[in-house]
C-alpha positions as YAML, in Angstrom:
chain: A
units: angstrom
residues:
- id: 1
  name: MET
  ca: [115.87, 24.13, -12.17]
- id: 2
  name: LYS
  ca: [116.89, 20.49, -13.17]
- id: 3
  name: LEU
  ca: [119.94, 21.07, -11.50]
- id: 4
  name: LYS
  ca: [118.34, 22.35, -8.36]
- id: 5
  name: LEU
  ca: [115.95, 18.82, -9.03]
- id: 6
  name: SER
  ca: [118.79, 17.39, -8.83]
- id: 7
  name: ASN
  ca: [120.98, 18.02, -6.00]
- id: 8
  name: SER
  ca: [117.39, 17.91, -4.39]
- id: 9
  name: LYS
  ca: [116.74, 14.11, -5.32]
- id: 10
  name: ALA
  ca: [120.65, 13.53, -4.40]
- id: 11
  name: ARG
  ca: [120.24, 15.41, -1.03]
- id: 12
  name: LEU
  ca: [117.04, 13.01, -0.26]
- id: 13
  name: ARG
  ca: [118.50, 10.09, -1.45]
- id: 14
  name: SER
  ca: [121.50, 10.50, 0.85]
- id: 15
  name: MET
  ca: [119.17, 11.43, 4.18]
- id: 16
  name: ILE
  ca: [117.06, 7.88, 3.42]
- id: 17
  name: GLY
  ca: [120.08, 6.07, 2.79]
- id: 18
  name: TYR
  ca: [121.80, 7.76, 6.09]
- id: 19
  name: PHE
  ca: [118.49, 6.56, 8.11]
- id: 20
  name: VAL
  ca: [118.58, 3.14, 6.33]
- id: 21
  name: ALA
  ca: [122.17, 2.99, 8.13]
- id: 22
  name: ILE
  ca: [121.28, 4.12, 11.37]
- id: 23
  name: ASN
  ca: [117.92, 1.61, 11.38]
- id: 24
  name: LEU
  ca: [120.32, -1.28, 10.20]
- id: 25
  name: ALA
  ca: [122.50, -0.44, 13.30]
- id: 26
  name: LEU
  ca: [119.95, -0.26, 15.49]
- id: 27
  name: SER
  ca: [118.59, -3.74, 14.29]
- id: 28
  name: VAL
  ca: [122.25, -4.57, 15.31]
- id: 29
  name: LEU
  ca: [122.88, -3.43, 18.35]
- id: 30
  name: THR
  ca: [119.22, -4.18, 20.01]
- id: 31
  name: PRO
  ca: [119.96, -7.55, 20.53]
- id: 32
  name: SER
  ca: [123.34, -7.15, 22.57]
- id: 33
  name: VAL
  ca: [121.33, -4.20, 24.69]
- id: 34
  name: ALA
  ca: [118.62, -6.71, 25.30]
- id: 35
  name: ALA
  ca: [121.33, -9.76, 26.32]
- id: 36
  name: ALA
  ca: [123.66, -7.24, 28.19]
- id: 37
  name: ASP
  ca: [119.99, -6.60, 30.37]
- id: 38
  name: THR
  ca: [119.45, -10.81, 30.85]
- id: 39
  name: ASN
  ca: [122.93, -11.91, 31.38]
- id: 40
  name: ARG
  ca: [123.55, -9.46, 35.00]
- id: 41
  name: GLN
  ca: [126.88, -9.85, 35.74]
- id: 42
  name: VAL
  ca: [127.98, -10.00, 38.92]
- id: 43
  name: LEU
  ca: [131.86, -10.19, 41.02]
- id: 44
  name: VAL
  ca: [132.19, -13.40, 43.24]
- id: 45
  name: ARG
  ca: [132.90, -11.33, 46.32]
- id: 46
  name: ASP
  ca: [128.78, -10.08, 46.18]
- id: 47
  name: ILE
  ca: [127.39, -12.81, 45.97]
- id: 48
  name: THR
  ca: [129.54, -15.09, 48.52]
- id: 49
  name: SER
  ca: [131.49, -15.01, 51.19]
- id: 50
  name: ILE
  ca: [134.68, -17.44, 53.16]
- id: 51
  name: GLU
  ca: [133.36, -19.34, 55.30]
- id: 52
  name: GLY
  ca: [135.51, -19.18, 58.41]
- id: 53
  name: VAL
  ca: [135.90, -15.28, 57.75]
- id: 54
  name: ARG
  ca: [133.25, -13.75, 59.43]
- id: 55
  name: ASP
  ca: [131.75, -11.33, 61.91]
- id: 56
  name: ASN
  ca: [131.54, -12.00, 65.73]
- id: 57
  name: MET
  ca: [129.02, -10.70, 67.83]
- id: 58
  name: LEU
  ca: [129.62, -8.55, 71.45]
- id: 59
  name: VAL
  ca: [127.86, -7.61, 74.12]
- id: 60
  name: GLY
  ca: [128.35, -5.75, 77.80]
- id: 61
  name: TYR
  ca: [127.11, -3.96, 80.21]
- id: 62
  name: GLY
  ca: [127.84, -0.27, 81.85]
- id: 63
  name: LEU
  ca: [126.59, 2.84, 83.17]
- id: 64
  name: VAL
  ca: [125.82, 5.50, 81.32]
- id: 65
  name: THR
  ca: [126.30, 9.61, 83.95]
- id: 66
  name: GLY
  ca: [125.87, 13.00, 82.75]
- id: 67
  name: LEU
  ca: [122.08, 12.84, 81.72]
- id: 68
  name: ASN
  ca: [120.11, 15.67, 82.79]
- id: 69
  name: ARG
  ca: [117.72, 13.86, 85.35]
- id: 70
  name: THR
  ca: [116.40, 11.49, 82.85]
- id: 71
  name: GLY
  ca: [118.27, 8.43, 84.17]
- id: 72
  name: ASP
  ca: [116.92, 5.19, 85.79]
- id: 73
  name: SER
  ca: [114.65, 5.58, 88.88]
- id: 74
  name: GLN
  ca: [115.11, 4.42, 92.29]
- id: 75
  name: GLN
  ca: [113.16, 1.59, 91.79]
- id: 76
  name: THR
  ca: [115.55, 0.32, 89.21]
- id: 77
  name: PHE
  ca: [117.54, -1.41, 91.83]
- id: 78
  name: LEU
  ca: [120.90, -3.40, 89.30]
- id: 79
  name: THR
  ca: [121.83, 0.94, 88.07]
- id: 80
  name: VAL
  ca: [121.87, 1.55, 91.79]
- id: 81
  name: GLN
  ca: [123.36, -1.33, 92.34]
- id: 82
  name: THR
  ca: [126.44, -1.23, 89.65]
- id: 83
  name: LEU
  ca: [126.87, 2.04, 90.43]
- id: 84
  name: ALA
  ca: [127.19, 1.02, 93.99]
- id: 85
  name: ASN
  ca: [130.12, -1.68, 92.57]
- id: 86
  name: ALA
  ca: [131.66, 0.94, 90.09]
- id: 87
  name: MET
  ca: [132.44, 3.52, 93.46]
- id: 88
  name: GLN
  ca: [134.12, 0.87, 94.93]
- id: 89
  name: LYS
  ca: [136.30, 0.31, 92.70]
- id: 90
  name: MET
  ca: [137.31, 3.72, 93.26]
- id: 91
  name: GLY
  ca: [137.34, 4.03, 97.23]
- id: 92
  name: VAL
  ca: [134.53, 5.03, 97.95]
- id: 93
  name: LEU
  ca: [132.09, 2.66, 100.17]
- id: 94
  name: ILE
  ca: [128.27, 3.31, 99.95]
- id: 95
  name: GLN
  ca: [125.25, 2.05, 100.89]
- id: 96
  name: PRO
  ca: [122.89, 1.40, 97.27]
- id: 97
  name: SER
  ca: [119.80, 1.89, 100.13]
- id: 98
  name: VAL
  ca: [120.72, 5.34, 100.04]
- id: 99
  name: VAL
  ca: [122.08, 6.24, 96.99]
- id: 100
  name: ILE
  ca: [119.20, 8.79, 94.66]
- id: 101
  name: VAL
  ca: [120.59, 9.43, 91.34]
- id: 102
  name: LYS
  ca: [118.71, 10.54, 88.58]
- id: 103
  name: ASN
  ca: [121.31, 11.40, 86.36]
- id: 104
  name: VAL
  ca: [122.70, 7.62, 85.24]
- id: 105
  name: ALA
  ca: [121.06, 4.43, 83.44]
- id: 106
  name: ALA
  ca: [121.93, 1.22, 82.77]
- id: 107
  name: VAL
  ca: [122.69, 0.08, 79.75]
- id: 108
  name: PHE
  ca: [123.97, -2.88, 77.19]
- id: 109
  name: ILE
  ca: [126.43, -2.39, 74.96]
- id: 110
  name: THR
  ca: [126.58, -4.32, 71.73]
- id: 111
  name: ALA
  ca: [129.33, -4.03, 69.06]
- id: 112
  name: SER
  ca: [130.41, -6.04, 66.12]
- id: 113
  name: LEU
  ca: [133.73, -7.63, 65.69]
- id: 114
  name: PRO
  ca: [134.97, -7.81, 62.16]
- id: 115
  name: PRO
  ca: [137.56, -10.99, 60.57]
- id: 116
  name: PHE
  ca: [140.87, -9.96, 61.69]
- id: 117
  name: ALA
  ca: [140.86, -7.57, 64.55]
- id: 118
  name: ARG
  ca: [144.20, -6.85, 66.43]
- id: 119
  name: PRO
  ca: [144.36, -5.24, 69.63]
- id: 120
  name: GLY
  ca: [143.97, -1.39, 69.04]
- id: 121
  name: ALA
  ca: [141.32, -1.16, 65.97]
- id: 122
  name: LYS
  ca: [138.55, 0.74, 66.36]
- id: 123
  name: LEU
  ca: [134.83, -0.33, 66.65]
- id: 124
  name: ASP
  ca: [131.35, 1.63, 66.37]
- id: 125
  name: VAL
  ca: [129.31, 0.32, 69.29]
- id: 126
  name: THR
  ca: [124.99, 0.70, 70.22]
- id: 127
  name: VAL
  ca: [124.24, 1.83, 73.68]
- id: 128
  name: SER
  ca: [120.73, 0.75, 74.74]
- id: 129
  name: SER
  ca: [118.69, 1.36, 77.82]
- id: 130
  name: VAL
  ca: [117.86, -1.26, 79.60]
- id: 131
  name: GLY
  ca: [116.07, 0.39, 83.15]
- id: 132
  name: ASP
  ca: [113.31, 2.99, 83.01]
- id: 133
  name: ALA
  ca: [115.46, 5.56, 81.67]
- id: 134
  name: LYS
  ca: [113.17, 8.71, 80.11]
- id: 135
  name: SER
  ca: [116.45, 10.07, 77.61]
- id: 136
  name: LEU
  ca: [120.30, 9.11, 77.05]
- id: 137
  name: GLU
  ca: [120.68, 12.53, 75.55]
- id: 138
  name: GLY
  ca: [124.38, 13.60, 76.67]
- id: 139
  name: GLY
  ca: [125.46, 10.65, 78.31]
- id: 140
  name: VAL
  ca: [128.55, 9.03, 78.45]
- id: 141
  name: LEU
  ca: [129.58, 5.63, 78.94]
- id: 142
  name: LEU
  ca: [131.78, 4.13, 81.42]
- id: 143
  name: MET
  ca: [134.62, 1.93, 80.41]
- id: 144
  name: SER
  ca: [132.66, -1.46, 79.81]
- id: 145
  name: ALA
  ca: [134.05, -4.35, 78.80]
- id: 146
  name: LEU
  ca: [132.08, -6.38, 76.02]
- id: 147
  name: HIS
  ca: [132.26, -10.90, 75.91]
- id: 148
  name: GLY
  ca: [132.12, -13.09, 72.65]
- id: 149
  name: PRO
  ca: [129.81, -15.82, 73.01]
- id: 150
  name: ASP
  ca: [132.49, -18.02, 74.73]
- id: 151
  name: GLY
  ca: [132.95, -14.94, 77.69]
- id: 152
  name: GLN
  ca: [135.75, -14.12, 76.99]
- id: 153
  name: VAL
  ca: [136.65, -9.81, 77.09]
- id: 154
  name: TYR
  ca: [137.68, -8.65, 73.12]
- id: 155
  name: ALA
  ca: [136.84, -5.56, 73.30]
- id: 156
  name: GLU
  ca: [136.23, -2.15, 75.35]
- id: 157
  name: ALA
  ca: [133.83, 0.36, 74.98]
- id: 158
  name: GLN
  ca: [133.52, 4.07, 76.54]
- id: 159
  name: GLY
  ca: [132.46, 7.67, 75.21]
- id: 160
  name: PRO
  ca: [129.95, 9.89, 75.07]
- id: 161
  name: LEU
  ca: [126.90, 8.78, 73.39]
- id: 162
  name: VAL
  ca: [124.88, 9.64, 69.88]
- id: 163
  name: LEU
  ca: [121.81, 10.22, 69.69]
- id: 164
  name: GLY
  ca: [119.56, 10.38, 66.46]
- id: 165
  name: GLY
  ca: [116.57, 11.69, 68.22]
- id: 166
  name: TYR
  ca: [116.01, 14.15, 71.78]
- id: 167
  name: LEU
  ca: [112.98, 14.51, 74.08]
- id: 168
  name: ALA
  ca: [111.87, 18.50, 74.98]
- id: 169
  name: GLY
  ca: [109.29, 19.60, 78.03]
- id: 170
  name: ASN
  ca: [108.36, 19.31, 81.09]
- id: 171
  name: GLY
  ca: [106.41, 16.25, 82.90]
- id: 172
  name: GLN
  ca: [103.05, 17.22, 81.04]
- id: 173
  name: ASN
  ca: [103.81, 18.79, 77.38]
- id: 174
  name: ASN
  ca: [106.38, 16.60, 76.52]
- id: 175
  name: ARG
  ca: [107.92, 16.17, 72.62]
- id: 176
  name: GLU
  ca: [110.13, 13.21, 71.75]
- id: 177
  name: VAL
  ca: [111.85, 12.42, 67.67]
- id: 178
  name: ASN
  ca: [112.91, 9.16, 67.36]
- id: 179
  name: SER
  ca: [113.83, 7.04, 70.25]
- id: 180
  name: THR
  ca: [115.98, 8.74, 72.90]
- id: 181
  name: THR
  ca: [117.23, 5.49, 75.11]
- id: 182
  name: VAL
  ca: [119.69, 4.40, 72.40]
- id: 183
  name: GLY
  ca: [122.76, 5.98, 70.96]
- id: 184
  name: SER
  ca: [126.09, 4.67, 69.35]
- id: 185
  name: ILE
  ca: [129.64, 5.61, 70.17]
- id: 186
  name: PRO
  ca: [131.27, 5.96, 66.84]
- id: 187
  name: ASN
  ca: [134.77, 4.17, 67.60]
- id: 188
  name: GLY
  ca: [133.78, 3.93, 70.86]
- id: 189
  name: GLY
  ca: [135.60, 0.81, 70.96]
- id: 190
  name: ILE
  ca: [138.53, -0.29, 71.63]
- id: 191
  name: VAL
  ca: [139.61, -4.24, 70.28]
- id: 192
  name: GLU
  ca: [141.85, -6.17, 73.14]
- id: 193
  name: ARG
  ca: [142.43, -9.62, 72.32]
- id: 194
  name: ASP
  ca: [143.80, -10.85, 68.78]
- id: 195
  name: THR
  ca: [140.90, -12.66, 67.00]
- id: 196
  name: ALA
  ca: [142.56, -12.62, 63.02]
- id: 197
  name: VAL
  ca: [142.47, -16.01, 61.34]
- id: 198
  name: ASP
  ca: [145.76, -17.60, 59.75]
- id: 199
  name: LEU
  ca: [144.51, -18.04, 55.99]
- id: 200
  name: HIS
  ca: [148.36, -20.01, 55.71]
- id: 201
  name: ASP
  ca: [146.55, -22.74, 57.08]
- id: 202
  name: PHE
  ca: [143.60, -22.84, 54.49]
- id: 203
  name: LYS
  ca: [144.03, -26.37, 52.46]
- id: 204
  name: THR
  ca: [140.56, -25.39, 50.83]
- id: 205
  name: VAL
  ca: [138.95, -22.15, 50.30]
- id: 206
  name: SER
  ca: [135.20, -22.58, 50.70]
- id: 207
  name: LEU
  ca: [132.82, -19.80, 48.99]
- id: 208
  name: LEU
  ca: [129.26, -19.38, 50.71]
- id: 209
  name: LEU
  ca: [126.30, -18.36, 48.57]
- id: 210
  name: HIS
  ca: [124.07, -15.80, 50.13]
- id: 211
  name: ASN
  ca: [121.47, -17.01, 48.36]
- id: 212
  name: PRO
  ca: [121.60, -20.77, 48.14]
- id: 213
  name: ASP
  ca: [120.97, -22.08, 44.26]
- id: 214
  name: PHE
  ca: [122.47, -25.38, 42.43]
- id: 215
  name: THR
  ca: [122.72, -23.12, 38.76]
- id: 216
  name: THR
  ca: [124.68, -20.38, 40.35]
- id: 217
  name: ALA
  ca: [126.87, -22.56, 41.92]
- id: 218
  name: LYS
  ca: [127.99, -23.94, 38.88]
- id: 219
  name: SER
  ca: [127.92, -20.36, 37.61]
- id: 220
  name: ILE
  ca: [130.83, -19.99, 39.89]
- id: 221
  name: ALA
  ca: [132.87, -23.09, 39.81]
- id: 222
  name: ASP
  ca: [133.07, -23.03, 35.93]
- id: 223
  name: VAL
  ca: [133.62, -19.39, 36.34]
- id: 224
  name: VAL
  ca: [136.62, -19.90, 38.09]
- id: 225
  name: ASN
  ca: [137.97, -23.25, 36.66]
- id: 226
  name: GLN
  ca: [138.26, -21.41, 33.71]
- id: 227
  name: ASP
  ca: [140.07, -17.96, 34.78]
- id: 228
  name: PHE
  ca: [142.33, -21.17, 36.07]
- id: 229
  name: HIS
  ca: [142.23, -23.24, 33.23]
- id: 230
  name: ARG
  ca: [142.49, -26.49, 35.16]
- id: 231
  name: PRO
  ca: [139.26, -28.08, 37.80]
- id: 232
  name: VAL
  ca: [140.03, -26.03, 40.70]
- id: 233
  name: ALA
  ca: [136.93, -25.27, 42.36]
- id: 234
  name: THR
  ca: [133.82, -28.17, 42.80]
- id: 235
  name: VAL
  ca: [130.49, -27.98, 43.38]
- id: 236
  name: LEU
  ca: [128.85, -29.49, 46.97]
- id: 237
  name: ASP
  ca: [125.89, -28.51, 47.41]
- id: 238
  name: SER
  ca: [123.67, -25.34, 46.65]
- id: 239
  name: ARG
  ca: [125.47, -23.20, 48.74]
- id: 240
  name: ARG
  ca: [129.04, -24.27, 48.56]
- id: 241
  name: VAL
  ca: [132.05, -24.11, 46.28]
- id: 242
  name: ASP
  ca: [135.57, -25.40, 47.28]
- id: 243
  name: ILE
  ca: [138.52, -24.29, 45.44]
- id: 244
  name: SER
  ca: [141.74, -26.47, 46.22]
- id: 245
  name: VAL
  ca: [144.39, -24.18, 47.01]
- id: 246
  name: ALA
  ca: [146.92, -26.74, 46.05]
- id: 247
  name: GLU
  ca: [145.68, -27.00, 42.94]
- id: 248
  name: ALA
  ca: [145.38, -23.09, 42.17]
- id: 249
  name: SER
  ca: [149.35, -22.82, 42.94]
- id: 250
  name: SER
  ca: [148.71, -19.24, 44.42]
- id: 251
  name: PRO
  ca: [151.62, -17.64, 45.28]
- id: 252
  name: SER
  ca: [149.43, -17.73, 48.55]
- id: 253
  name: VAL
  ca: [145.71, -17.88, 49.95]
- id: 254
  name: PRO
  ca: [145.04, -13.96, 49.76]
- id: 255
  name: LEU
  ca: [145.58, -13.05, 46.71]
- id: 256
  name: LEU
  ca: [143.56, -16.99, 46.03]
- id: 257
  name: ILE
  ca: [140.69, -15.06, 47.64]
- id: 258
  name: SER
  ca: [141.62, -11.86, 45.62]
- id: 259
  name: ARG
  ca: [141.73, -13.16, 42.15]
- id: 260
  name: VAL
  ca: [138.74, -15.49, 42.54]
- id: 261
  name: GLN
  ca: [136.26, -12.68, 44.12]
- id: 262
  name: ASN
  ca: [137.22, -9.95, 41.40]
- id: 263
  name: LEU
  ca: [135.45, -13.17, 38.44]
- id: 264
  name: MET
  ca: [132.29, -12.35, 37.00]
- id: 265
  name: LEU
  ca: [129.56, -14.46, 36.53]
- id: 266
  name: SER
  ca: [125.87, -14.04, 35.08]
- id: 267
  name: VAL
  ca: [123.29, -14.23, 37.84]
- id: 268
  name: HIS
  ca: [119.74, -15.38, 37.05]
- id: 269
  name: THR
  ca: [117.70, -14.86, 40.29]
- id: 270
  name: PRO
  ca: [114.69, -17.11, 40.46]
- id: 271
  name: ALA
  ca: [111.20, -15.73, 40.25]
- id: 272
  name: LYS
  ca: [109.99, -14.27, 43.44]
- id: 273
  name: ILE
  ca: [107.75, -12.27, 45.74]
- id: 274
  name: VAL
  ca: [108.18, -11.05, 49.04]
- id: 275
  name: ILE
  ca: [104.96, -9.48, 50.69]
- id: 276
  name: ASN
  ca: [104.63, -7.94, 54.30]
- id: 277
  name: GLU
  ca: [101.33, -8.17, 55.00]
- id: 278
  name: ARG
  ca: [101.23, -6.07, 58.13]
- id: 279
  name: THR
  ca: [103.10, -3.42, 56.37]
- id: 280
  name: GLY
  ca: [101.10, -3.52, 53.25]
- id: 281
  name: THR
  ca: [104.49, -4.09, 51.23]
- id: 282
  name: ILE
  ca: [104.31, -5.91, 48.09]
- id: 283
  name: VAL
  ca: [108.15, -6.93, 45.91]
- id: 284
  name: LEU
  ca: [107.92, -8.27, 42.67]
- id: 285
  name: GLY
  ca: [110.76, -9.55, 40.64]
- id: 286
  name: GLY
  ca: [110.95, -8.61, 37.13]
- id: 287
  name: ASP
  ca: [111.23, -12.82, 36.20]
- id: 288
  name: VAL
  ca: [107.45, -13.17, 37.68]
- id: 289
  name: LYS
  ca: [105.59, -14.65, 34.84]
- id: 290
  name: LEU
  ca: [101.52, -15.49, 35.08]
- id: 291
  name: SER
  ca: [99.52, -18.25, 33.04]
- id: 292
  name: PRO
  ca: [96.43, -16.74, 31.40]
- id: 293
  name: VAL
  ca: [93.52, -14.91, 34.74]
- id: 294
  name: SER
  ca: [91.24, -13.43, 35.20]
- id: 295
  name: VAL
  ca: [90.94, -11.70, 38.23]
- id: 296
  name: ILE
  ca: [86.95, -10.35, 39.62]
- id: 297
  name: HIS
  ca: [87.71, -7.47, 42.77]
- id: 298
  name: GLY
  ca: [84.73, -6.77, 44.26]
- id: 299
  name: THR
  ca: [84.74, -3.83, 47.45]
- id: 300
  name: LEU
  ca: [82.40, -4.99, 50.64]
- id: 301
  name: SER
  ca: [82.02, -2.60, 53.10]
- id: 302
  name: ILE
  ca: [80.28, -3.74, 56.41]
- id: 303
  name: GLN
  ca: [79.24, -0.91, 59.11]
- id: 304
  name: VAL
  ca: [77.86, -1.93, 62.72]
- id: 305
  name: VAL
  ca: [77.69, 1.46, 64.59]
- id: 306
  name: THR
  ca: [75.76, 1.92, 68.15]
- id: 307
  name: ASP
  ca: [74.24, 4.79, 69.48]
- id: 308
  name: TYR
  ca: [72.64, 5.47, 72.82]
- id: 309
  name: GLY
  ca: [70.09, 7.82, 73.85]
- id: 310
  name: ALA
  ca: [68.40, 8.81, 76.47]
- id: 311
  name: ALA
  ca: [64.99, 7.96, 77.31]
- id: 312
  name: ILE
  ca: [61.99, 8.45, 80.70]
- id: 313
  name: VAL
  ca: [60.44, 5.43, 81.46]
- id: 314
  name: PRO
  ca: [58.94, 4.35, 84.86]
- id: 315
  name: ASP
  ca: [60.53, 2.31, 87.83]
- id: 316
  name: ASN
  ca: [59.02, -0.51, 89.93]
- id: 317
  name: LYS
  ca: [56.97, 1.12, 91.41]
- id: 318
  name: GLY
  ca: [55.94, 4.71, 88.36]
- id: 319
  name: ARG
  ca: [58.35, 6.48, 88.61]
- id: 320
  name: PRO
  ca: [59.61, 8.08, 85.53]
- id: 321
  name: GLN
  ca: [63.84, 7.45, 85.42]
- id: 322
  name: THR
  ca: [65.63, 8.24, 82.34]
- id: 323
  name: VAL
  ca: [68.03, 5.52, 80.61]
- id: 324
  name: LEU
  ca: [70.47, 4.96, 78.55]
- id: 325
  name: VAL
  ca: [68.53, 2.71, 74.82]
- id: 326
  name: PRO
  ca: [71.10, 1.34, 72.73]
- id: 327
  name: GLN
  ca: [70.54, 1.57, 68.48]
- id: 328
  name: THR
  ca: [72.63, -0.13, 66.83]
- id: 329
  name: ASN
  ca: [72.52, 0.85, 62.75]
- id: 330
  name: LEU
  ca: [73.60, -1.46, 59.93]
- id: 331
  name: ASN
  ca: [74.93, 0.10, 56.74]
- id: 332
  name: VAL
  ca: [76.63, -2.54, 53.93]
- id: 333
  name: ASN
  ca: [78.19, -0.50, 51.16]
- id: 334
  name: ASP
  ca: [78.82, -3.47, 48.27]
- id: 335
  name: GLY
  ca: [80.71, -1.93, 45.12]
- id: 336
  name: PRO
  ca: [80.73, -3.59, 41.96]
- id: 337
  name: ALA
  ca: [83.15, -6.12, 41.44]
- id: 338
  name: GLN
  ca: [86.34, -4.82, 38.46]
- id: 339
  name: SER
  ca: [87.46, -7.40, 36.69]
- id: 340
  name: MET
  ca: [91.21, -7.94, 34.73]
- id: 341
  name: ARG
  ca: [92.47, -10.51, 32.04]
- id: 342
  name: LEU
  ca: [96.26, -11.16, 32.26]
- id: 343
  name: ASP
  ca: [97.18, -13.21, 29.10]
- id: 344
  name: ASP
  ca: [100.10, -15.72, 28.68]
- id: 345
  name: GLY
  ca: [103.81, -14.64, 29.75]
- id: 346
  name: ALA
  ca: [101.97, -11.23, 31.40]
- id: 347
  name: ASN
  ca: [104.73, -9.72, 33.38]
- id: 348
  name: VAL
  ca: [105.43, -7.28, 37.05]
- id: 349
  name: GLU
  ca: [104.34, -3.83, 34.92]
- id: 350
  name: GLU
  ca: [101.15, -5.30, 34.00]
- id: 351
  name: LEU
  ca: [99.99, -6.77, 36.57]
- id: 352
  name: VAL
  ca: [100.31, -3.60, 38.82]
- id: 353
  name: ASN
  ca: [98.48, -1.95, 36.11]
- id: 354
  name: GLY
  ca: [95.77, -3.89, 36.10]
- id: 355
  name: LEU
  ca: [95.77, -3.94, 39.60]
- id: 356
  name: HIS
  ca: [95.38, 0.08, 40.01]
- id: 357
  name: ALA
  ca: [93.32, 0.42, 37.25]
- id: 358
  name: ILE
  ca: [90.37, -1.76, 39.51]
- id: 359
  name: GLY
  ca: [91.08, 0.38, 42.24]
- id: 360
  name: THR
  ca: [92.33, -1.79, 44.70]
- id: 361
  name: THR
  ca: [94.89, -1.56, 47.56]
- id: 362
  name: ALA
  ca: [98.13, -2.49, 48.91]
- id: 363
  name: HIS
  ca: [95.65, -5.17, 51.41]
- id: 364
  name: ASP
  ca: [94.02, -5.98, 48.51]
- id: 365
  name: VAL
  ca: [96.27, -7.14, 46.46]
- id: 366
  name: VAL
  ca: [98.11, -9.15, 49.44]
- id: 367
  name: ALA
  ca: [95.10, -11.13, 49.29]
- id: 368
  name: ILE
  ca: [94.77, -11.04, 45.08]
- id: 369
  name: LEU
  ca: [98.67, -12.21, 44.84]
- id: 370
  name: GLN
  ca: [97.50, -15.28, 47.15]
- id: 371
  name: ALA
  ca: [94.68, -16.70, 45.12]
- id: 372
  name: ILE
  ca: [96.35, -16.24, 42.17]
- id: 373
  name: LYS
  ca: [99.22, -18.37, 43.13]
- id: 374
  name: ALA
  ca: [96.85, -21.13, 44.81]
- id: 375
  name: GLU
  ca: [95.05, -20.94, 41.71]
- id: 376
  name: GLY
  ca: [98.44, -22.02, 40.10]
- id: 377
  name: GLY
  ca: [98.59, -19.21, 37.53]
- id: 378
  name: LEU
  ca: [101.61, -17.54, 39.25]
- id: 379
  name: GLN
  ca: [104.92, -18.84, 38.45]
- id: 380
  name: ALA
  ca: [106.92, -17.29, 41.01]
- id: 381
  name: ASP
  ca: [108.00, -17.99, 44.85]
- id: 382
  name: LEU
  ca: [105.94, -16.36, 47.13]
- id: 383
  name: GLU
  ca: [107.32, -15.77, 50.35]
- id: 384
  name: VAL
  ca: [104.97, -13.77, 53.49]
- id: 385
  name: GLN
  ca: [106.67, -12.55, 55.88]
...
C-alpha cells in the first residue's frame, strides 16, 4: 500500500507540474498573441496605389437586336434613327418614319480600361437600356465604339448579353426577377489603342494611400527606408509618399515597385462609425471607445386614425340625405423608459449589447449614437451617409 501511495503522489506531483508548465506557457504566449492582434500587418500593395497607374472609364452607344418583342417602342425616336443609320452603312436606305420594330433597343455601353492595356486585350462591358425597352434578354449587341474622356476610340464591343434576371408573363400578369434592362458581356470588348504607361521614364514612384493618414504614410516611408538601408522614401502629406528611383538603385522601375509593394507594415485604423440612415445600417470599428455615459431610451408612439361613418341629416329643404362624417381617434402609447450605463473605456461590443438589451431598433441606435457624439462621450468619427 505504501508503494501505491507513493506512486500516486508522484503522479499527482507530475500532473501539477504539467499544469503549471502549461499555465506558464500560456502566460508567456498571451502577450505576443495580444500584440499580434493589436499590430495588424498588411502589405503596402493593399493600402496604396501607384500615381499614374490607374483605370480609365470608357463609354459608348449602340443597338441591341434579337429581342423577343421587348425592345423600344416606336415613340423612342433615337432607336429608330440609330437603326436607320446602321442600315444605311450596310447599304440599305430606309425611312425612320415608317420603321416599326420591337426587337431592337438603344443602349449605353460602359467599360473600364485597365492600366497597361495593349491592343487585342479583352474587356468586360456592361450594357444598359436607354429607351423604354422591357427586357434585354436574349439580345445581341452590335459592334459599337467605346470612347474615352478625350473623345478618342479605345475599344470596340460586341456580343450576346448575359442578364442576371428574367421577365415572364403577358401584358397583364408579369413576373420580373432582378433587373432585365441591364446586362453584361464577359470579354465582349477588345482594346484597339495602346494606353500603356512607360515606367522607364519615372524619376519618382509616388505611392498614394487609399485612406489618408499621416501615421500610416510615415510608417510606409520608414519600412521602405529600412528595407533599402538608406533614405529613399519621403512623406509629402497624408496621402502621398515619394520614392526616388535613382536613390533606390533598382535595376528597373517595375522591380522597384514590386519590392516596395510586398513590404509589410502595421496599420492603425482610426476609430470611426459609419451610419446609413436610409437603411439603418451601422458599421462600428473595434477601436471605438466611449467615455462614461448613461442612455435613457423611451418609446413614444402616436397614431391618428380617421374613420368615416354614414349619417342621415336634413338638407336645406328638410329632406333627409346621407353624408359621410369623419371620426378621428388619437392613440398615444408611451412605453416605460429603458436605461443603460457605460463605464469609461467601454468598447463596441458592450455598447451594442447594451442597446439590444433595452430593446432599441437600428434607427433608434442611429439617434442614440448621434446624441452620444453630441454629448462628447463617443471617441470616434461619426459619418452619416
